[in-house]
Every structure is written in C-alpha cells, then in structure tokens.
Amino acid sequence: MNTLGKAPSSSEITPEPLYLRRREFLHTTFLFTATSVGTGGSLLWLMGGNRASEPESSPVSVSTPSLTTAGRSSYSTNEPSTSYRDITTYNNFYEFTLGKDVFKHVEAFTTEPWKIEITGLCENPMTVDARELLEEFGMEERIYRFRCVEAWAMVVPWSGYPFRKLIEKAKPKSEAKFIRMLTASKPEQMPGMRQAPHYPWPYFEGLRMDEAMNTLTFMATGIYGKALPKQHGAPLRLVVPWKYGYKSIKSIVKIEFIDRQPKTFWEALQPEEYPFESNVDPKVPHPRWSQATHRLIDTGSRERTLYLNGYADWVGDMYRRG
Ligand code: MTE
C-alpha cells in the first residue's frame, strides 16, 4: 500500500491553537542573522520582526543535547515559523510508520554515533562521523517553506550547513554528474520497515550535481536551535526547499557521486507520479490531485502554491519551464 500523496483528511489537521498569525508568503528571500545566546543557547532571529517562538514543551523526544555552537547569517523566508510542536508531530518517515505520528515510533532509534560514507566518483572518499562534520562546517540557521507533494506545507527554522561544503570536502571528479543518497536501514529499530517489507528499502534519493551545489540546498542537523528530532531524520537530513518534500531524504548514511541519473525510492514505486526532478510547480498537477494550492498544517488554511515553492529567484535558472 502506498500512502504518499493520499489526500489528507481533516482529522490530520493538527489541533493546535492558532498563535502565529500568517502573512502572505513573500517569495523573495532575504538575509537574516541568527545569534546564539551562551553555549548551546537559543537563537534570536533579528530581521523582519520574525522572531521565531521558542520550542514549546512537547511529547516529542529530542534525542541529543543541542549541537548549536554558533548562529550564522543565512537565507530565509520572512514568514512566521510553524510551531515546534506542529513541526515535530506531523511527519513523513515511512521507516517508522505510514502515519503522521512518527514521534510515537522512534524511541528505539539510535542516532549516535552516526557514520556517513562518502564514496563514488570523488578524490576524497571517506567515512566520517556526523558530529565531526558539524564541528568542521559550523552551523547556519535558515527558515524555509517546506512543501510536501501531498499538498501540505509548513515553515521550518532549520539549522545545519550548506550541502556544498560537504561536497567540496569530498572533491568530486568531473565525471560526477549526480549524487545518490541513502537512509539508514535498521529494521529492528524502524517498525515501518517491517510493516512494509515490499518497499525497496533503504530509502534512496538523488540530485543533479548543480542542484546539490546550489546555495539553498541544505544539510539540516537541527530545528529551532535544537538537535534534529529523530522523526525529522536525526542526526542529519537533506532539505531542498524548491522540491517536493520526499526529495529531502532523512537520516543519511551514504552519499555517492555517480555519472548517471539514479533511481529514487518513490520513482521506483510509482514513476509516473514521482519523477526524479520533482520541482514544486502549481501548474503541473499530480496525476491524482491538483498542486495549485496547499494546506498549512497548523492553521489548516489554504494558500496558493508558488512555482519552485517561491524560490525561483534562487534556482529558476537551473530549469527550463515547459
Ligand atoms: N526520508 C526517509 N528516509 N523516509 C521517508 O519516508 N519521507 C519524505 C522525506 N524524507 C521520507 C524521507 C517525505 S514524503 C516528506 S514530505 C518529508 O521527508 C517529510 O519531512 P518532515 O517529516 O521533516 O516534515
């Protein structure tokens, strides 16, 4: 059974108080500054009055202490962020469950230590610990609109580093045209893998090299200045804000430089519904529903979806619009 893209029912709308008033989504991005307050302290958003609210107390398990050492300037939407509670209790992570309540199923998942293998067509293949990478690359905060192919959206204050830093460290060869990434496969800790044995585990995704090197492509290690919760893909996951959410692969253990376009998990299952590129485009409907609008997960209100999720100024040059 494939649940990705099933039209969300009204019961899936998170019953949270509407405490963040939403403004019209501005599809230009701007520079903002995030400053850490003390060691591992909370982050202060300084621009546009967009002070992100502190994490609320939540039923969610935060796996490790904050890895934040410093805030950095970065690119961000000026839209208010979705609350910590809403972001962390409405997730897609099929390795754990086909439902949205992933946070209830992640307890047994161990994310430390966490090795990542970087391999394939590169001068500097390596196996490295996620924590070491974070120490080496430092951390930025970026508030991105996140748009799922299921036509829901949220605004997430991610922390982490640009994917290009990791790519540059690996020194890809000129023949490397694509990057393939793999999620951890731990069926004993991931009940969803056992419940859906017919899926082509482990989860795999890919990007073109120019997409991976784009300034916006981000390796997230946290949200709201805290370490990434397990349900979000701890300890590190990709964020590609102009593509549908399933491109943003979680809990990555392998990154491979290759010379031809790789298959992806959803493409392998349903190629006509989930093609490799998967750019957000309101004019291209999913075969089973429109992509013209989306539902905000906290308020339930509908917004118009923008081409490339509003990031056309940053990434539009990479694509020819049909
Ligand atoms: N990565 C893995 N390994 N497994 C998954 O099931 N789901 C994808 C993507 N990355 C998924 C994954 C989908 S369909 C979406 S919409 C986003 O993660 C959801 O990210 P979020 O739960 O952090 O909002």
Coordinates of C-alpha atoms and ligand atoms in Angstrom, one line a residue:
M1 CA 0.0 0.0 0.0
N2 CA 1.3 3.4 -0.8
T3 CA 0.1 6.3 1.3
L4 CA 2.3 9.0 -0.1
G5 CA 0.1 11.6 -1.7
K6 CA -3.1 10.3 -0.1
A7 CA -5.3 13.4 0.2
P8 CA -5.0 14.4 3.9
S9 CA -8.2 14.1 5.8
S10 CA -9.5 16.9 8.1
S11 CA -8.7 14.7 11.2
E12 CA -5.0 15.0 10.2
I13 CA -5.0 18.8 10.8
T14 CA -3.1 19.4 14.0
P15 CA -5.4 20.7 16.7
E16 CA -3.0 23.4 17.8
P17 CA -4.0 26.9 18.9
L18 CA -3.5 29.4 16.1
Y19 CA -1.0 31.6 17.8
L20 CA 1.2 32.6 14.9
R21 CA -0.7 34.9 12.5
R22 CA 0.4 34.1 9.0
R23 CA 1.2 36.8 6.4
E24 CA 1.2 36.4 2.7
F25 CA 4.2 34.3 1.7
L26 CA 6.8 36.5 0.1
H27 CA 8.7 34.6 -2.4
T28 CA 11.7 36.7 -2.2
T29 CA 14.3 35.6 0.3
F30 CA 16.5 37.8 2.5
L31 CA 19.5 37.8 4.7
F32 CA 18.9 37.4 8.4
T33 CA 21.2 36.9 11.3
A34 CA 20.9 34.4 14.0
T35 CA 22.9 34.8 17.2
S36 CA 23.5 32.2 19.8
V37 CA 23.0 33.2 23.4
G38 CA 25.5 31.4 25.5
T39 CA 26.8 27.9 24.9
G40 CA 24.1 25.8 23.2
G41 CA 21.8 28.7 23.8
S42 CA 18.6 29.6 21.9
L43 CA 18.8 31.5 18.7
L44 CA 17.5 35.0 18.2
W45 CA 16.1 35.9 14.8
L46 CA 16.8 39.6 14.2
M47 CA 15.1 40.6 10.9
G48 CA 11.6 41.5 9.9
G49 CA 10.1 41.1 13.3
N50 CA 10.3 37.4 12.6
R51 CA 11.3 36.2 16.0
A52 CA 10.7 32.5 16.0
S53 CA 8.9 31.2 19.0
E54 CA 10.9 29.1 21.5
P55 CA 10.2 25.3 21.3
E56 CA 7.1 24.5 23.3
S57 CA 7.1 21.7 25.7
S58 CA 6.1 18.7 23.6
P59 CA 5.6 15.0 23.7
V60 CA 8.4 14.7 21.3
S61 CA 11.7 13.1 22.2
V62 CA 14.7 15.3 21.4
S63 CA 17.5 12.7 21.1
T64 CA 20.6 14.7 22.0
P65 CA 21.5 18.0 23.6
S66 CA 21.7 20.9 21.2
L67 CA 24.7 20.8 18.9
T68 CA 24.5 24.6 18.3
T69 CA 27.7 26.4 18.8
A70 CA 27.2 29.5 16.7
G71 CA 24.5 31.2 14.7
R72 CA 25.4 32.3 11.2
S73 CA 23.8 34.6 8.7
S74 CA 21.7 32.8 6.1
Y75 CA 18.9 33.0 3.6
S76 CA 15.4 32.8 4.9
T77 CA 11.7 33.4 4.2
N78 CA 10.2 36.2 6.4
E79 CA 7.1 34.1 7.0
P80 CA 6.4 33.1 10.6
S81 CA 7.7 29.7 11.5
T82 CA 5.3 26.8 12.2
S83 CA 5.4 25.9 15.9
Y84 CA 7.9 23.4 17.2
R85 CA 5.0 21.2 18.4
D86 CA 3.3 21.2 15.0
I87 CA 6.5 20.6 13.0
T88 CA 7.6 17.7 15.2
T89 CA 4.2 15.8 15.5
Y90 CA 3.3 15.8 11.8
N91 CA 5.9 13.9 9.8
N92 CA 6.5 11.5 7.0
F93 CA 9.2 8.9 7.8
Y94 CA 7.9 5.6 6.4
E95 CA 10.7 3.6 8.0
F96 CA 8.8 4.1 11.3
T97 CA 5.1 4.3 10.3
L98 CA 2.9 5.1 7.3
G99 CA 1.0 7.5 9.6
K100 CA 2.0 11.1 10.5
D101 CA 2.6 10.3 14.2
V102 CA 6.2 9.3 13.6
F103 CA 7.3 10.7 17.0
K104 CA 5.4 7.8 18.7
H105 CA 7.5 5.2 17.0
V106 CA 11.1 6.5 17.1
E107 CA 12.1 5.7 20.7
A108 CA 14.3 2.7 19.8
F109 CA 16.1 4.5 17.0
T110 CA 19.8 5.2 18.0
T111 CA 21.4 8.1 16.2
E112 CA 24.8 8.4 18.0
P113 CA 27.4 7.7 17.0
W114 CA 26.5 8.1 13.3
K115 CA 28.8 7.3 10.5
I116 CA 28.3 8.6 6.9
E117 CA 30.1 7.0 4.0
I118 CA 31.1 9.4 1.2
T119 CA 32.0 7.4 -1.9
G120 CA 32.0 7.1 -5.7
L121 CA 33.5 9.5 -8.2
C122 CA 35.4 11.7 -5.8
E123 CA 39.1 12.3 -4.9
N124 CA 38.5 12.2 -1.2
P125 CA 36.2 9.3 -0.3
M126 CA 35.7 8.9 3.5
T127 CA 33.7 7.6 6.3
V128 CA 33.1 10.3 8.8
D129 CA 31.0 10.9 11.9
A130 CA 28.1 13.3 11.7
R131 CA 29.3 15.2 14.7
E132 CA 32.7 15.8 13.2
L133 CA 31.2 17.3 10.1
L134 CA 29.1 19.7 12.2
E135 CA 32.2 20.7 14.1
E136 CA 34.1 21.3 10.9
F137 CA 31.4 23.1 9.0
G138 CA 29.7 25.1 11.8
M139 CA 26.1 26.0 11.6
E140 CA 23.7 28.3 9.9
E141 CA 20.0 28.9 10.6
R142 CA 17.6 29.0 7.6
I143 CA 13.9 29.4 7.7
Y144 CA 12.5 27.6 4.7
R145 CA 9.0 26.9 3.4
F146 CA 8.6 23.1 3.2
R147 CA 6.0 21.8 0.7
C148 CA 5.0 18.1 0.6
V149 CA 3.7 16.6 -2.6
E150 CA 0.6 15.7 -0.5
A151 CA -0.3 19.4 -0.7
W152 CA 0.5 20.5 2.9
A153 CA 3.2 22.9 3.9
M154 CA 5.0 24.2 7.0
V155 CA 7.7 26.8 7.7
V156 CA 10.7 25.3 9.4
P157 CA 13.7 27.1 11.1
W158 CA 16.4 24.6 10.2
S159 CA 20.0 24.7 11.4
G160 CA 22.9 22.9 9.7
Y161 CA 25.2 23.7 6.8
P162 CA 25.1 24.1 3.0
F163 CA 25.4 20.7 1.3
R164 CA 28.0 22.2 -1.0
K165 CA 30.5 22.3 2.0
L166 CA 30.4 18.5 2.3
I167 CA 30.6 18.1 -1.5
E168 CA 33.6 20.3 -1.7
K169 CA 35.3 18.3 1.1
A170 CA 34.8 15.1 -0.9
K171 CA 36.2 16.7 -4.1
P172 CA 34.0 15.2 -6.8
K173 CA 35.6 14.2 -10.1
S174 CA 34.5 15.9 -13.3
E175 CA 32.6 12.8 -14.3
A176 CA 30.4 13.1 -11.3
K177 CA 27.1 14.5 -12.5
F178 CA 24.6 13.2 -9.9
I179 CA 24.5 12.4 -6.2
R180 CA 22.7 9.4 -4.7
M181 CA 21.9 9.3 -1.0
L182 CA 20.8 6.5 1.3
T183 CA 18.9 6.4 4.6
A184 CA 19.9 4.1 7.4
S185 CA 18.4 0.6 7.3
K186 CA 17.8 -0.6 10.9
P187 CA 14.6 -2.8 10.7
E188 CA 15.0 -3.8 14.3
Q189 CA 14.7 -0.1 15.3
M190 CA 12.4 1.0 12.4
P191 CA 9.0 -0.7 12.7
G192 CA 7.7 0.7 9.4
M193 CA 10.3 -1.2 7.5
R194 CA 9.0 -4.5 9.0
Q195 CA 5.4 -3.4 8.3
A196 CA 6.1 -2.6 4.6
P197 CA 8.6 -5.2 3.6
H198 CA 7.6 -4.8 -0.1
Y199 CA 9.0 -1.3 -0.2
P200 CA 12.5 -1.0 -1.8
W201 CA 14.4 -0.2 1.4
P202 CA 16.6 1.5 2.3
Y203 CA 15.1 4.9 1.2
F204 CA 17.2 6.4 -1.5
E205 CA 17.1 9.8 -3.3
G206 CA 19.2 11.8 -5.7
L207 CA 20.0 15.2 -7.1
R208 CA 21.8 16.6 -10.0
M209 CA 25.2 18.0 -9.1
D210 CA 24.2 21.6 -9.8
E211 CA 21.1 21.2 -7.7
A212 CA 23.2 19.7 -4.9
M213 CA 25.7 22.6 -5.1
N214 CA 23.0 25.3 -5.1
T215 CA 23.3 27.8 -2.2
L216 CA 19.8 26.8 -0.9
T217 CA 20.5 23.0 -0.7
F218 CA 21.0 22.4 3.0
M219 CA 22.1 19.6 5.3
A220 CA 20.0 20.0 8.3
T221 CA 21.2 18.9 11.8
G222 CA 18.6 20.8 13.9
I223 CA 15.4 22.8 14.1
Y224 CA 14.7 25.7 16.4
G225 CA 18.3 25.6 17.6
K226 CA 18.0 22.1 19.0
A227 CA 19.4 18.9 17.6
L228 CA 17.2 17.3 14.9
P229 CA 14.4 15.2 16.5
K230 CA 14.5 11.6 15.4
Q231 CA 11.2 11.9 13.5
H232 CA 12.8 14.6 11.4
G233 CA 15.7 12.5 10.2
A234 CA 18.3 12.8 13.0
P235 CA 21.2 13.3 13.0
L236 CA 21.3 14.8 9.5
R237 CA 18.9 15.1 6.6
L238 CA 18.7 16.9 3.4
V239 CA 16.5 20.0 2.8
V240 CA 15.8 21.0 -0.8
P241 CA 13.1 23.7 -0.4
W242 CA 12.1 24.1 -4.0
K243 CA 11.3 20.4 -4.5
Y244 CA 8.6 18.3 -3.0
G245 CA 9.4 17.1 0.4
Y246 CA 10.2 13.5 -0.5
K247 CA 13.4 14.7 -2.1
S248 CA 14.6 15.7 1.4
I249 CA 16.0 12.4 2.5
K250 CA 16.3 11.7 6.2
S251 CA 18.9 10.0 8.4
I252 CA 21.5 9.8 5.7
V253 CA 24.3 7.2 5.9
K254 CA 25.7 7.2 2.4
I255 CA 26.4 9.8 -0.2
E256 CA 27.7 8.6 -3.6
F257 CA 28.9 10.6 -6.6
I258 CA 27.8 8.9 -9.8
D259 CA 27.8 9.7 -13.5
R260 CA 24.2 8.9 -14.4
Q261 CA 20.8 9.8 -13.0
P262 CA 19.9 7.5 -10.2
K263 CA 16.5 6.0 -9.5
T264 CA 14.8 7.2 -6.4
F265 CA 12.6 5.4 -3.8
W266 CA 9.3 6.8 -4.9
E267 CA 10.2 6.8 -8.6
A268 CA 11.0 3.1 -8.3
L269 CA 7.5 2.6 -6.8
Q270 CA 5.4 5.0 -9.0
P271 CA 7.5 6.6 -11.7
E272 CA 4.6 8.4 -13.3
E273 CA 3.7 10.1 -10.0
Y274 CA 7.1 10.8 -8.5
P275 CA 9.6 11.7 -11.2
F276 CA 13.3 12.3 -10.4
E277 CA 13.1 16.1 -10.7
S278 CA 10.0 16.8 -8.6
N279 CA 10.2 20.6 -8.6
V280 CA 7.2 22.3 -6.9
D281 CA 5.0 23.6 -9.7
P282 CA 1.4 24.6 -9.2
K283 CA 0.7 24.2 -13.0
V284 CA 1.7 20.6 -13.0
P285 CA -0.9 18.5 -11.2
H286 CA -0.1 15.3 -9.5
P287 CA -1.9 12.6 -11.6
R288 CA -4.4 12.2 -8.7
W289 CA -4.9 15.8 -7.4
S290 CA -4.1 19.5 -8.1
Q291 CA -0.9 21.1 -6.9
A292 CA -2.3 24.6 -7.3
T293 CA -2.7 25.2 -3.5
H294 CA -1.6 23.7 -0.3
R295 CA -2.8 23.4 3.3
L296 CA -0.8 24.9 6.2
I297 CA -0.5 22.1 8.8
D298 CA -1.1 24.3 11.8
T299 CA -4.0 26.6 10.7
G300 CA -5.5 24.4 8.0
S301 CA -5.8 27.4 5.8
R302 CA -5.2 27.1 2.0
E303 CA -2.6 29.1 0.2
R304 CA -1.6 29.4 -3.4
T305 CA 1.4 27.3 -4.3
L306 CA 4.2 29.2 -6.0
Y307 CA 6.5 28.0 -8.8
L308 CA 9.6 26.4 -7.2
N309 CA 7.9 26.9 -3.8
G310 CA 8.7 30.6 -4.1
Y311 CA 12.5 30.1 -4.6
A312 CA 12.5 30.8 -8.4
D313 CA 14.9 33.8 -7.9
W314 CA 17.4 31.4 -6.5
V315 CA 17.1 28.3 -8.5
G316 CA 14.9 29.1 -11.6
D317 CA 18.0 29.4 -13.8
M318 CA 18.7 25.7 -13.5
Y319 CA 15.4 24.8 -15.2
R320 CA 13.6 25.5 -18.4
R321 CA 9.9 26.0 -17.8
G322 CA 7.7 23.9 -20.1
Ligands
MTE1 N1 13.2 10.2 4.2 C1 13.2 8.9 4.5 N2 14.3 8.2 4.8 N3 12.0 8.2 4.7 C2 10.8 8.9 4.4 O1 9.7 8.3 4.5 N4 9.7 10.9 3.7 C3 9.9 12.1 2.8 C4 11.0 13.0 3.2 N5 12.2 12.2 3.6 C5 10.8 10.2 4.0 C6 12.1 10.9 3.9 C7 8.6 12.8 2.7 S1 7.4 12.1 1.8 C8 8.5 14.1 3.2 S2 7.1 15.0 2.9 C9 9.5 14.6 4.1 O2 10.6 13.7 4.4 C10 8.8 15.0 5.4 O3 9.7 15.7 6.3 P1 9.3 16.1 7.7 O4 8.7 14.9 8.4 O5 10.5 16.5 8.4 O6 8.3 17.2 7.6

